[in-house]
Coordinates of N, CA and C in Angstrom, one line a residue:
R1 N -4.8 16.4 7.0 CA -4.5 16.0 8.3 C -5.5 16.6 9.3
L2 N -5.8 17.9 9.1 CA -6.7 18.6 10.0 C -8.1 18.0 10.0
L3 N -8.6 17.6 8.8 CA -10.0 17.1 8.8 C -10.0 15.7 9.4
V4 N -8.9 14.9 9.2 CA -8.9 13.6 9.8 C -8.9 13.7 11.3
S5 N -8.2 14.7 11.9 CA -8.2 14.9 13.3 C -9.6 15.4 13.8
Q6 N -10.3 16.2 13.0 CA -11.6 16.7 13.4 C -12.6 15.6 13.3
Y7 N -12.5 14.7 12.3 CA -13.5 13.6 12.1 C -12.8 12.3 12.1
P8 N -12.3 11.8 13.3 CA -11.6 10.6 13.3 C -12.5 9.4 13.0
F9 N -11.9 8.4 12.4 CA -12.6 7.2 12.0 C -11.7 6.0 12.0
S10 N -12.3 4.8 11.9 CA -11.6 3.6 11.7 C -12.1 2.9 10.4
Y11 N -11.3 2.1 9.8 CA -11.7 1.4 8.6 C -11.3 0.0 8.6
V12 N -12.0 -0.8 7.9 CA -11.7 -2.3 7.9 C -11.2 -2.6 6.5
Q13 N -10.1 -3.4 6.6 CA -9.4 -3.9 5.3 C -9.5 -5.4 5.4
I14 N -9.8 -6.0 4.2 CA -9.6 -7.4 4.0 C -8.5 -7.7 3.1
A15 N -7.7 -8.7 3.4 CA -6.4 -8.9 2.7 C -6.3 -10.4 2.3
A16 N -6.0 -10.6 1.0 CA -5.7 -12.0 0.5 C -4.2 -12.1 0.3
L17 N -3.5 -13.0 1.0 CA -2.1 -13.3 0.9 C -1.9 -14.6 0.2
G18 N -0.9 -14.6 -0.7 CA -0.6 -15.9 -1.4 C 0.6 -15.7 -2.3
E19 N 0.6 -16.5 -3.4 CA 1.7 -16.4 -4.4 C 1.1 -16.5 -5.8
V20 N 1.7 -15.7 -6.7 CA 1.3 -15.6 -8.0 C 2.3 -16.2 -9.0
S21 N 1.9 -17.0 -9.9 CA 2.8 -17.5 -10.9 C 2.2 -17.1 -12.3
D22 N 2.8 -17.7 -13.4 CA 2.3 -17.3 -14.7 C 0.9 -17.9 -14.9
S23 N 0.5 -18.9 -14.1 CA -0.7 -19.6 -14.4 C -1.9 -19.2 -13.4
A24 N -1.5 -18.8 -12.2 CA -2.6 -18.6 -11.2 C -2.1 -17.8 -10.0
F25 N -3.1 -17.2 -9.3 CA -2.8 -16.6 -7.9 C -3.4 -17.6 -6.9
L26 N -2.6 -18.2 -6.1 CA -3.0 -19.1 -5.1 C -3.1 -18.4 -3.8
V27 N -4.3 -18.3 -3.2 CA -4.5 -17.7 -1.9 C -4.2 -18.6 -0.8
H28 N -3.2 -18.2 0.1 CA -2.9 -19.0 1.2 C -3.7 -18.7 2.4
R29 N -4.0 -17.4 2.7 CA -4.8 -17.0 3.8 C -5.5 -15.7 3.5
V30 N -6.6 -15.4 4.3 CA -7.3 -14.2 4.2 C -7.4 -13.6 5.6
D31 N -7.0 -12.3 5.7 CA -7.0 -11.6 7.0 C -7.9 -10.4 7.0
T32 N -8.4 -10.0 8.1 CA -9.2 -8.8 8.2 C -8.6 -8.0 9.4
A33 N -8.5 -6.7 9.1 CA -7.9 -5.8 10.1 C -8.7 -4.5 10.2
T34 N -8.7 -3.9 11.4 CA -9.3 -2.6 11.6 C -8.2 -1.6 11.9
V35 N -8.2 -0.5 11.1 CA -7.1 0.5 11.2 C -7.7 1.8 11.6
A36 N -7.0 2.5 12.6 CA -7.4 3.8 13.0 C -6.9 4.9 12.1
S37 N -7.7 5.9 11.8 CA -7.3 6.9 10.9 C -6.1 7.7 11.5
L38 N -6.1 7.9 12.8 CA -5.0 8.6 13.5 C -4.0 7.6 14.0
N39 N -3.3 7.0 13.0 CA -2.4 5.9 13.3 C -1.1 6.6 14.0
P40 N -0.7 6.1 15.1 CA 0.5 6.7 15.8 C 1.8 6.4 15.1
R41 N 1.8 5.5 14.1 CA 3.1 5.2 13.5 C 3.7 6.4 12.8
R42 N 5.0 6.5 13.0 CA 5.8 7.6 12.4 C 6.8 7.0 11.4
Y43 N 7.0 7.8 10.3 CA 8.0 7.4 9.3 C 9.4 7.4 9.9
R44 N 10.2 6.4 9.6 CA 11.6 6.3 10.0 C 12.4 6.2 8.7
A45 N 13.3 7.1 8.5 CA 14.0 7.1 7.2 C 14.9 5.9 7.1
G46 N 14.8 5.2 5.9 CA 15.6 4.0 5.7 C 15.2 2.9 6.6
D47 N 14.0 2.8 7.1 CA 13.6 1.8 8.0 C 12.1 1.5 7.8
I48 N 11.7 1.1 6.6 CA 10.3 0.8 6.4 C 9.9 -0.6 6.3
V49 N 10.8 -1.5 6.8 CA 10.6 -2.9 6.9 C 10.4 -3.3 8.3
S50 N 9.3 -3.9 8.7 CA 9.1 -4.3 10.1 C 8.7 -5.7 10.2
S51 N 8.9 -6.3 11.3 CA 8.6 -7.7 11.6 C 7.4 -7.8 12.5
V52 N 6.5 -8.7 12.3 CA 5.3 -8.9 13.1 C 5.2 -10.4 13.3
R53 N 4.4 -10.7 14.3 CA 4.0 -12.1 14.6 C 2.7 -12.4 14.0
S54 N 2.6 -13.5 13.2 CA 1.3 -13.8 12.6 C 0.5 -14.5 13.6
V55 N -0.8 -14.8 13.2 CA -1.7 -15.4 14.2 C -1.2 -16.8 14.5
R56 N -0.4 -17.4 13.7 CA 0.2 -18.7 14.0 C 1.5 -18.6 14.8
G57 N 1.9 -17.4 15.1 CA 3.1 -17.2 15.9 C 4.4 -17.1 15.1
A58 N 4.3 -17.2 13.8 CA 5.5 -17.2 13.0 C 5.9 -15.7 12.7
R59 N 7.2 -15.4 12.6 CA 7.7 -14.1 12.3 C 7.5 -13.8 10.9
E60 N 6.9 -12.7 10.5 CA 6.7 -12.2 9.2 C 7.2 -10.8 9.0
Y61 N 7.7 -10.5 7.8 CA 8.2 -9.2 7.5 C 7.2 -8.5 6.6
Q62 N 7.1 -7.2 6.7 CA 6.2 -6.4 5.8 C 6.9 -5.0 5.5
M63 N 6.5 -4.5 4.4 CA 6.9 -3.2 4.0 C 5.8 -2.2 4.5
D64 N 6.2 -1.3 5.3 CA 5.3 -0.3 5.9 C 5.0 0.8 4.8
I65 N 4.0 0.6 4.1 CA 3.6 1.6 3.0 C 3.3 2.9 3.7
P66 N 4.0 4.0 3.3 CA 3.7 5.3 3.9 C 2.2 5.7 3.9
T67 N 1.7 6.2 5.0 CA 0.4 6.7 5.0 C 0.3 8.1 4.5
I68 N -0.9 8.6 4.3 CA -1.1 10.0 3.8 C -0.4 11.0 4.7
V69 N -0.6 10.7 6.0 CA 0.0 11.6 7.0 C 1.5 11.6 7.0
E70 N 2.1 10.4 6.8 CA 3.5 10.3 6.7 C 4.1 11.0 5.5
L71 N 3.3 11.0 4.4 CA 3.8 11.6 3.2 C 4.0 13.1 3.4
T72 N 3.3 13.7 4.3 CA 3.5 15.1 4.6 C 4.4 15.4 5.8
D73 N 5.0 14.4 6.3 CA 5.9 14.5 7.5 C 7.2 15.2 7.0
D74 N 7.7 16.1 7.8 CA 9.0 16.7 7.4 C 10.1 15.7 7.2
A75 N 10.1 14.7 8.0 CA 11.2 13.6 7.9 C 11.1 12.9 6.6
F76 N 9.9 12.7 6.1 CA 9.7 12.0 4.8 C 10.1 12.9 3.7
I77 N 9.7 14.2 3.7 CA 10.0 15.1 2.7 C 11.5 15.4 2.6
S78 N 12.2 15.5 3.7 CA 13.6 15.8 3.7 C 14.5 14.6 3.3
N79 N 13.9 13.5 3.2 CA 14.7 12.3 2.8 C 14.3 11.8 1.4
H80 N 13.5 12.6 0.7 CA 13.2 12.2 -0.7 C 13.3 13.4 -1.6
C81 N 13.6 13.1 -2.9 CA 13.6 14.1 -3.9 C 12.3 14.0 -4.7
F82 N 11.7 15.1 -5.1 CA 10.4 15.1 -5.8 C 10.6 15.8 -7.2
G83 N 9.8 15.4 -8.2 CA 9.9 16.0 -9.5 C 8.6 15.8 -10.2
Y84 N 8.2 16.8 -11.0 CA 6.9 16.8 -11.7 C 7.1 15.8 -12.9
G85 N 6.1 14.9 -13.0 CA 6.2 13.8 -14.1 C 5.1 13.9 -15.1
G86 N 4.5 15.1 -15.3 CA 3.5 15.2 -16.3 C 2.1 14.9 -15.8
T87 N 1.1 14.7 -16.7 CA -0.2 14.4 -16.4 C -0.7 13.0 -17.0
V88 N -1.6 12.4 -16.3 CA -2.2 11.2 -16.8 C -3.7 11.4 -16.7
H89 N -4.5 10.7 -17.5 CA -5.9 10.7 -17.5 C -6.5 9.4 -17.1
E90 N -7.4 9.5 -16.1 CA -7.9 8.3 -15.5 C -9.4 8.5 -15.1
A91 N -10.3 7.7 -15.7 CA -11.7 7.7 -15.4 C -12.3 9.1 -15.5
G92 N -11.9 9.9 -16.5 CA -12.5 11.2 -16.7 C -11.8 12.3 -15.9
E93 N -10.8 11.9 -15.1 CA -10.0 12.9 -14.3 C -8.6 13.1 -14.9
T94 N -8.1 14.2 -14.6 CA -6.7 14.5 -14.9 C -5.9 14.5 -13.7
W95 N -4.8 13.7 -13.6 CA -4.0 13.6 -12.5 C -2.6 14.1 -12.8
Y96 N -2.0 14.8 -11.8 CA -0.6 15.2 -11.8 C 0.2 14.0 -11.3
R97 N 1.3 13.7 -12.0 CA 2.2 12.6 -11.5 C 3.4 13.3 -10.9
I98 N 3.7 12.9 -9.6 CA 4.8 13.4 -8.9 C 5.8 12.3 -8.6
N99 N 7.0 12.3 -9.3 CA 8.0 11.3 -9.1 C 8.7 11.5 -7.8
M100 N 9.1 10.4 -7.2 CA 9.7 10.5 -5.8 C 10.9 9.5 -5.8
L101 N 12.0 10.0 -5.3 CA 13.2 9.1 -5.2 C 13.8 9.2 -3.8
A102 N 14.1 8.1 -3.2 CA 14.7 8.1 -1.8 C 16.1 8.6 -1.9
A103 N 16.5 9.3 -0.9 CA 17.8 9.9 -0.9 C 18.9 8.9 -0.8
D104 N 20.0 9.1 -1.6 CA 21.1 8.1 -1.6 C 21.8 7.9 -0.2
R105 N 21.6 8.9 0.6 CA 22.3 8.8 1.9 C 21.6 7.7 2.9
L106 N 20.4 7.3 2.5 CA 19.7 6.4 3.4 C 20.4 5.0 3.3
R107 N 20.7 4.4 4.5 CA 21.4 3.2 4.5 C 20.6 2.0 4.6
G108 N 19.3 2.1 4.7 CA 18.4 1.0 4.7 C 17.3 1.1 3.7
P109 N 16.4 0.1 3.6 CA 15.3 0.1 2.7 C 14.4 1.2 2.9
D110 N 14.0 1.9 1.8 CA 13.0 2.9 1.9 C 12.1 2.8 0.6
A111 N 11.4 3.8 0.2 CA 10.5 3.8 -0.9 C 10.7 4.8 -1.9
H112 N 10.7 4.5 -3.2 CA 10.7 5.4 -4.2 C 9.6 5.0 -5.2
G113 N 9.2 6.0 -6.1 CA 8.2 5.7 -7.1 C 7.5 6.9 -7.5
A114 N 6.1 6.9 -7.4 CA 5.4 8.1 -7.9 C 4.0 8.1 -7.2
F115 N 3.5 9.3 -7.0 CA 2.1 9.4 -6.6 C 1.4 10.4 -7.5
F116 N 0.0 10.2 -7.5 CA -0.8 10.9 -8.5 C -1.9 11.7 -7.7
L117 N -1.9 13.0 -8.1 CA -2.9 14.0 -7.4 C -3.9 14.4 -8.4
D118 N -5.2 14.4 -8.0 CA -6.3 14.9 -8.8 C -6.0 16.4 -9.1
S119 N -6.0 16.8 -10.3 CA -5.7 18.2 -10.7 C -6.8 19.1 -10.2
A120 N -8.0 18.6 -10.0 CA -9.1 19.5 -9.6 C -9.2 19.7 -8.1
T121 N -8.7 18.7 -7.3 CA -8.9 18.8 -5.9 C -7.6 18.7 -5.1
S122 N -6.5 18.3 -5.8 CA -5.2 18.0 -5.2 C -5.2 16.8 -4.2
Q123 N -6.3 16.0 -4.3 CA -6.4 14.8 -3.4 C -5.5 13.7 -4.0
L124 N -4.9 12.9 -3.1 CA -4.1 11.7 -3.6 C -5.0 10.7 -4.1
R125 N -4.8 10.2 -5.3 CA -5.6 9.2 -5.9 C -4.9 7.8 -6.0
R126 N -3.6 7.8 -6.2 CA -2.9 6.6 -6.5 C -1.4 6.8 -6.1
M127 N -0.8 5.7 -5.6 CA 0.6 5.7 -5.2 C 1.3 4.4 -5.7
E128 N 2.4 4.5 -6.4 CA 3.1 3.4 -7.0 C 4.5 3.4 -6.3
L129 N 4.9 2.4 -5.6 CA 6.1 2.4 -4.8 C 6.9 1.2 -5.1
D130 N 8.2 1.4 -5.1 CA 9.2 0.3 -5.2 C 10.1 0.4 -4.0
M131 N 10.6 -0.7 -3.5 CA 11.5 -0.7 -2.4 C 12.9 -0.4 -2.8
S132 N 13.5 0.6 -2.2 CA 14.9 0.9 -2.5 C 15.8 0.1 -1.5
R133 N 17.1 0.0 -1.9 CA 18.1 -0.7 -1.1 C 17.7 -2.1 -0.6
V134 N 17.2 -2.9 -1.5 CA 16.9 -4.3 -1.2 C 18.1 -5.1 -0.7
D135 N 19.3 -4.6 -1.1 CA 20.5 -5.2 -0.6 C 20.7 -5.1 0.9
R136 N 20.0 -4.2 1.5 CA 20.1 -4.0 3.0 C 19.0 -4.6 3.7
L137 N 18.2 -5.5 3.1 CA 17.2 -6.2 3.9 C 17.7 -7.1 4.9
P138 N 16.9 -7.5 5.9 CA 17.4 -8.5 6.9 C 17.8 -9.8 6.3
R139 N 18.6 -10.5 6.9 CA 19.2 -11.7 6.4 C 18.1 -12.7 5.9
A140 N 17.0 -12.7 6.7 CA 15.9 -13.7 6.3 C 15.3 -13.3 5.0
L141 N 15.5 -12.1 4.5 CA 14.9 -11.7 3.2 C 15.9 -11.5 2.1
K142 N 17.0 -12.2 2.2 CA 18.1 -12.0 1.2 C 17.7 -12.6 -0.2
G143 N 16.6 -13.4 -0.2 CA 16.1 -13.9 -1.5 C 15.2 -13.0 -2.3
V144 N 14.9 -11.8 -1.7 CA 14.1 -10.8 -2.3 C 14.8 -10.0 -3.3
A145 N 14.3 -10.0 -4.6 CA 15.0 -9.2 -5.6 C 14.3 -7.8 -5.7
S146 N 13.0 -7.7 -5.5 CA 12.3 -6.4 -5.6 C 10.9 -6.5 -4.9
L147 N 10.4 -5.4 -4.6 CA 9.0 -5.3 -4.1 C 8.3 -4.1 -4.7
H148 N 7.2 -4.4 -5.3 CA 6.4 -3.3 -6.0 C 5.0 -3.3 -5.3
A149 N 4.5 -2.1 -5.0 CA 3.2 -1.9 -4.4 C 2.5 -0.8 -5.0
V150 N 1.2 -1.0 -5.3 CA 0.3 0.1 -5.8 C -0.9 0.3 -4.9
T151 N -1.1 1.5 -4.5 CA -2.2 1.8 -3.5 C -3.1 2.8 -4.2
T152 N -4.4 2.5 -4.1 CA -5.4 3.5 -4.7 C -6.2 4.1 -3.5
F153 N -6.7 5.3 -3.7 CA -7.4 6.0 -2.6 C -8.8 6.4 -3.0
T154 N -9.7 6.5 -2.1 CA -11.0 7.1 -2.3 C -11.3 8.1 -1.2
E155 N -12.3 8.9 -1.3 CA -12.7 9.8 -0.3 C -14.0 9.4 0.4
L156 N -13.9 9.3 1.8 CA -15.1 9.1 2.5 C -16.0 10.3 2.6
A157 N -15.3 11.5 2.6 CA -16.0 12.8 2.5 C -15.0 13.7 1.9
P158 N -15.4 14.9 1.4 CA -14.5 15.8 0.8 C -13.3 16.1 1.7
G159 N -12.1 15.8 1.2 CA -10.9 16.1 2.0 C -10.5 15.0 3.0
I160 N -11.2 13.9 3.0 CA -10.9 12.8 3.9 C -10.7 11.5 3.1
P161 N -9.4 11.3 2.7 CA -9.1 10.2 1.8 C -8.8 8.9 2.7
V162 N -9.0 7.8 2.1 CA -8.7 6.5 2.8 C -8.2 5.5 1.7
I163 N -7.4 4.5 2.1 CA -7.0 3.5 1.2 C -8.1 2.7 0.7
A164 N -8.3 2.6 -0.6 CA -9.3 1.8 -1.2 C -8.9 0.4 -1.6
S165 N -7.6 0.3 -2.1 CA -7.1 -1.0 -2.4 C -5.6 -0.9 -2.4
V166 N -5.0 -2.1 -2.2 CA -3.5 -2.3 -2.3 C -3.2 -3.5 -3.1
C167 N -2.2 -3.5 -3.9 CA -1.7 -4.7 -4.6 C -0.2 -4.6 -4.4
A168 N 0.4 -5.7 -3.9 CA 1.8 -5.7 -3.7 C 2.4 -7.1 -4.2
I169 N 3.5 -7.0 -4.8 CA 4.1 -8.3 -5.3 C 5.6 -8.2 -5.0
T170 N 6.1 -9.3 -4.5 CA 7.6 -9.5 -4.2 C 8.2 -10.4 -5.2
R171 N 9.2 -10.0 -5.9 CA 10.0 -10.8 -6.8 C 11.1 -11.5 -6.1
L172 N 11.3 -12.8 -6.2 CA 12.4 -13.5 -5.6 C 13.5 -13.8 -6.6
R173 N 14.7 -14.0 -6.1 CA 15.8 -14.3 -6.9 C 15.7 -15.7 -7.3
G174 N 15.8 -16.0 -8.6 CA 15.7 -17.3 -9.2 C 17.1 -18.0 -9.3
T175 N 17.2 -19.3 -9.2 CA 18.5 -20.0 -9.3 C 18.5 -20.8 -10.5
G176 N 17.4 -20.9 -11.2 CA 17.4 -21.8 -12.4 C 16.6 -21.1 -13.6
A177 N 16.3 -21.9 -14.6 CA 15.6 -21.3 -15.7 C 14.1 -21.0 -15.4
T178 N 13.5 -21.6 -14.4 CA 12.1 -21.4 -14.0 C 12.0 -20.3 -13.0
R179 N 11.2 -19.3 -13.3 CA 11.0 -18.2 -12.3 C 10.2 -18.6 -11.2
P180 N 10.6 -18.4 -9.9 CA 9.8 -18.9 -8.8 C 8.5 -18.1 -8.7
A181 N 7.5 -18.7 -8.0 CA 6.2 -18.0 -7.8 C 6.5 -16.8 -6.9
S182 N 5.8 -15.7 -7.0 CA 6.1 -14.5 -6.3 C 5.0 -14.3 -5.2
P183 N 5.5 -14.0 -3.9 CA 4.5 -13.7 -2.9 C 3.8 -12.4 -3.3
A184 N 2.5 -12.4 -3.0 CA 1.6 -11.3 -3.4 C 0.5 -11.1 -2.4
E185 N 0.1 -9.8 -2.3 CA -1.0 -9.5 -1.3 C -1.9 -8.5 -2.0
L186 N -3.2 -8.7 -1.8 CA -4.3 -7.8 -2.2 C -5.0 -7.3 -1.0
Q187 N -5.3 -6.1 -0.9 CA -6.1 -5.5 0.1 C -7.3 -4.7 -0.4
Q188 N -8.4 -4.7 0.3 CA -9.6 -4.0 -0.2 C -10.3 -3.4 1.0
L189 N -10.8 -2.2 0.8 CA -11.6 -1.5 1.8 C -12.9 -2.2 2.0
A190 N -13.2 -2.6 3.2 CA -14.5 -3.3 3.5 C -15.5 -2.5 4.3
G191 N -15.1 -1.4 4.8 CA -16.1 -0.6 5.5 C -15.4 0.5 6.4
Y192 N -16.2 1.4 6.9 CA -15.6 2.4 7.8 C -16.6 2.8 8.8
R193 N -16.1 3.5 9.9 CA -17.0 4.0 10.9 C -16.4 5.3 11.5
F194 N -17.1 6.4 11.4 CA -16.7 7.6 12.0 C -17.0 7.7 13.5
K195 N -16.1 8.2 14.3 CA -16.4 8.5 15.7 C -17.3 9.8 15.7
I196 N -16.9 10.8 14.8 CA -17.7 12.0 14.6 C -17.9 12.2 13.1
P197 N -19.0 11.9 12.5 CA -19.1 12.0 11.1 C -19.2 13.4 10.6
P198 N -18.6 13.7 9.4 CA -18.8 15.1 8.9 C -20.2 15.3 8.5
P199 N -20.6 16.6 8.3 CA -22.0 16.9 8.0 C -22.5 16.1 6.7
D200 N -23.7 15.6 6.8 CA -24.3 14.9 5.6 C -23.5 13.7 5.1
I201 N -22.7 13.1 6.0 CA -22.0 11.9 5.7 C -22.4 10.8 6.6
A202 N -22.7 9.6 6.1 CA -23.1 8.4 6.9 C -22.0 8.1 8.0
A203 N -22.4 7.8 9.2 CA -21.5 7.5 10.2 C -20.7 6.2 10.0
R204 N -21.3 5.3 9.3 CA -20.7 4.0 9.0 C -21.2 3.4 7.7
A205 N -20.4 2.5 7.1 CA -20.8 1.9 5.9 C -20.1 0.6 5.8
V206 N -20.7 -0.4 5.1 CA -20.1 -1.7 4.8 C -20.0 -1.7 3.3
I207 N -18.8 -2.1 2.8 CA -18.5 -2.1 1.4 C -18.3 -3.5 0.9
A208 N -18.9 -3.8 -0.3 CA -18.8 -5.2 -0.8 C -17.4 -5.4 -1.2
V209 N -16.9 -6.6 -0.9 CA -15.5 -7.0 -1.2 C -15.5 -8.4 -1.9
P210 N -14.4 -8.7 -2.6 CA -14.3 -10.1 -3.2 C -14.4 -11.2 -2.1
A211 N -15.0 -12.3 -2.5 CA -15.2 -13.4 -1.5 C -14.0 -14.3 -1.5
W212 N -12.8 -13.7 -1.2 CA -11.6 -14.5 -1.2 C -11.6 -15.6 -0.1
K213 N -11.1 -16.8 -0.4 CA -11.0 -17.9 0.6 C -9.6 -18.6 0.5
P214 N -9.1 -19.1 1.6 CA -7.9 -19.9 1.5 C -8.0 -21.0 0.5
L215 N -6.9 -21.2 -0.3 CA -6.8 -22.3 -1.3 C -7.6 -21.9 -2.6
D216 N -8.1 -20.7 -2.7 CA -8.7 -20.2 -3.9 C -7.6 -20.2 -5.0
L217 N -7.9 -20.6 -6.2 CA -6.9 -20.6 -7.3 C -7.5 -19.6 -8.3
L218 N -7.0 -18.4 -8.4 CA -7.6 -17.3 -9.1 C -6.7 -17.0 -10.3
P219 N -7.2 -16.4 -11.4 CA -6.4 -16.0 -12.5 C -5.2 -15.1 -12.1
P220 N -4.1 -15.2 -12.7 CA -2.9 -14.4 -12.3 C -3.2 -12.9 -12.5
T221 N -4.1 -12.5 -13.3 CA -4.5 -11.1 -13.5 C -5.2 -10.5 -12.3
T222 N -5.6 -11.4 -11.4 CA -6.2 -10.9 -10.1 C -5.2 -10.0 -9.4
V223 N -3.9 -10.4 -9.5 CA -2.8 -9.5 -8.9 C -2.6 -8.4 -9.9
W224 N -3.4 -7.4 -9.8 CA -3.4 -6.4 -10.9 C -2.2 -5.5 -11.0
C225 N -1.3 -5.5 -10.0 CA -0.1 -4.8 -10.1 C 1.1 -5.6 -10.7
N226 N 0.8 -6.8 -11.1 CA 1.9 -7.7 -11.6 C 2.3 -7.1 -12.9
R227 N 3.6 -6.9 -13.1 CA 4.1 -6.3 -14.3 C 5.3 -7.1 -14.9

């Protein structure tokens, strides 16, 4: 948190939103957003679902995936239980798995799952979250059975992590033998810009991203968190 405050930056995310079935991932729309590293959003226990207005004026709901800053917030820590889950090996690195469970006392949707820390640097590399208390979702979301999101992280400079990619999939309650298509979202880091760059680090960069387009029909494996 100290380094992010010392070297504030913004980053650009591109997102593909659509639905995935057993045969394909159909892209409905592609959005681009610029996010400030010093996001003023604060974690609210049992209240991680928010509603926003889309560019078309429709009301949409989203799961507010905890940021790195929020993970270290006293309110987040006091409302979750944590436990060591062993080690995993990824791309030549050894990661510690930390399991996380939302407190039973929370009356609204929150997050539980696991996050993975690089054993050499203690930097956050990956976060796997599932929504808790889906039975307490707003009435408009009563058809939701589960929500699973996986976030990966990279470092812009030593000690300054940023979201590299996000994959989220929402399972809907089925009423027949055929499983309905699942809303899904993919996000990718497209670039960043430091207000004050750390020593020997480029002030800005553009990162190659997939050329997603509305109405693209992609392989279902494109939604890489689908399980």
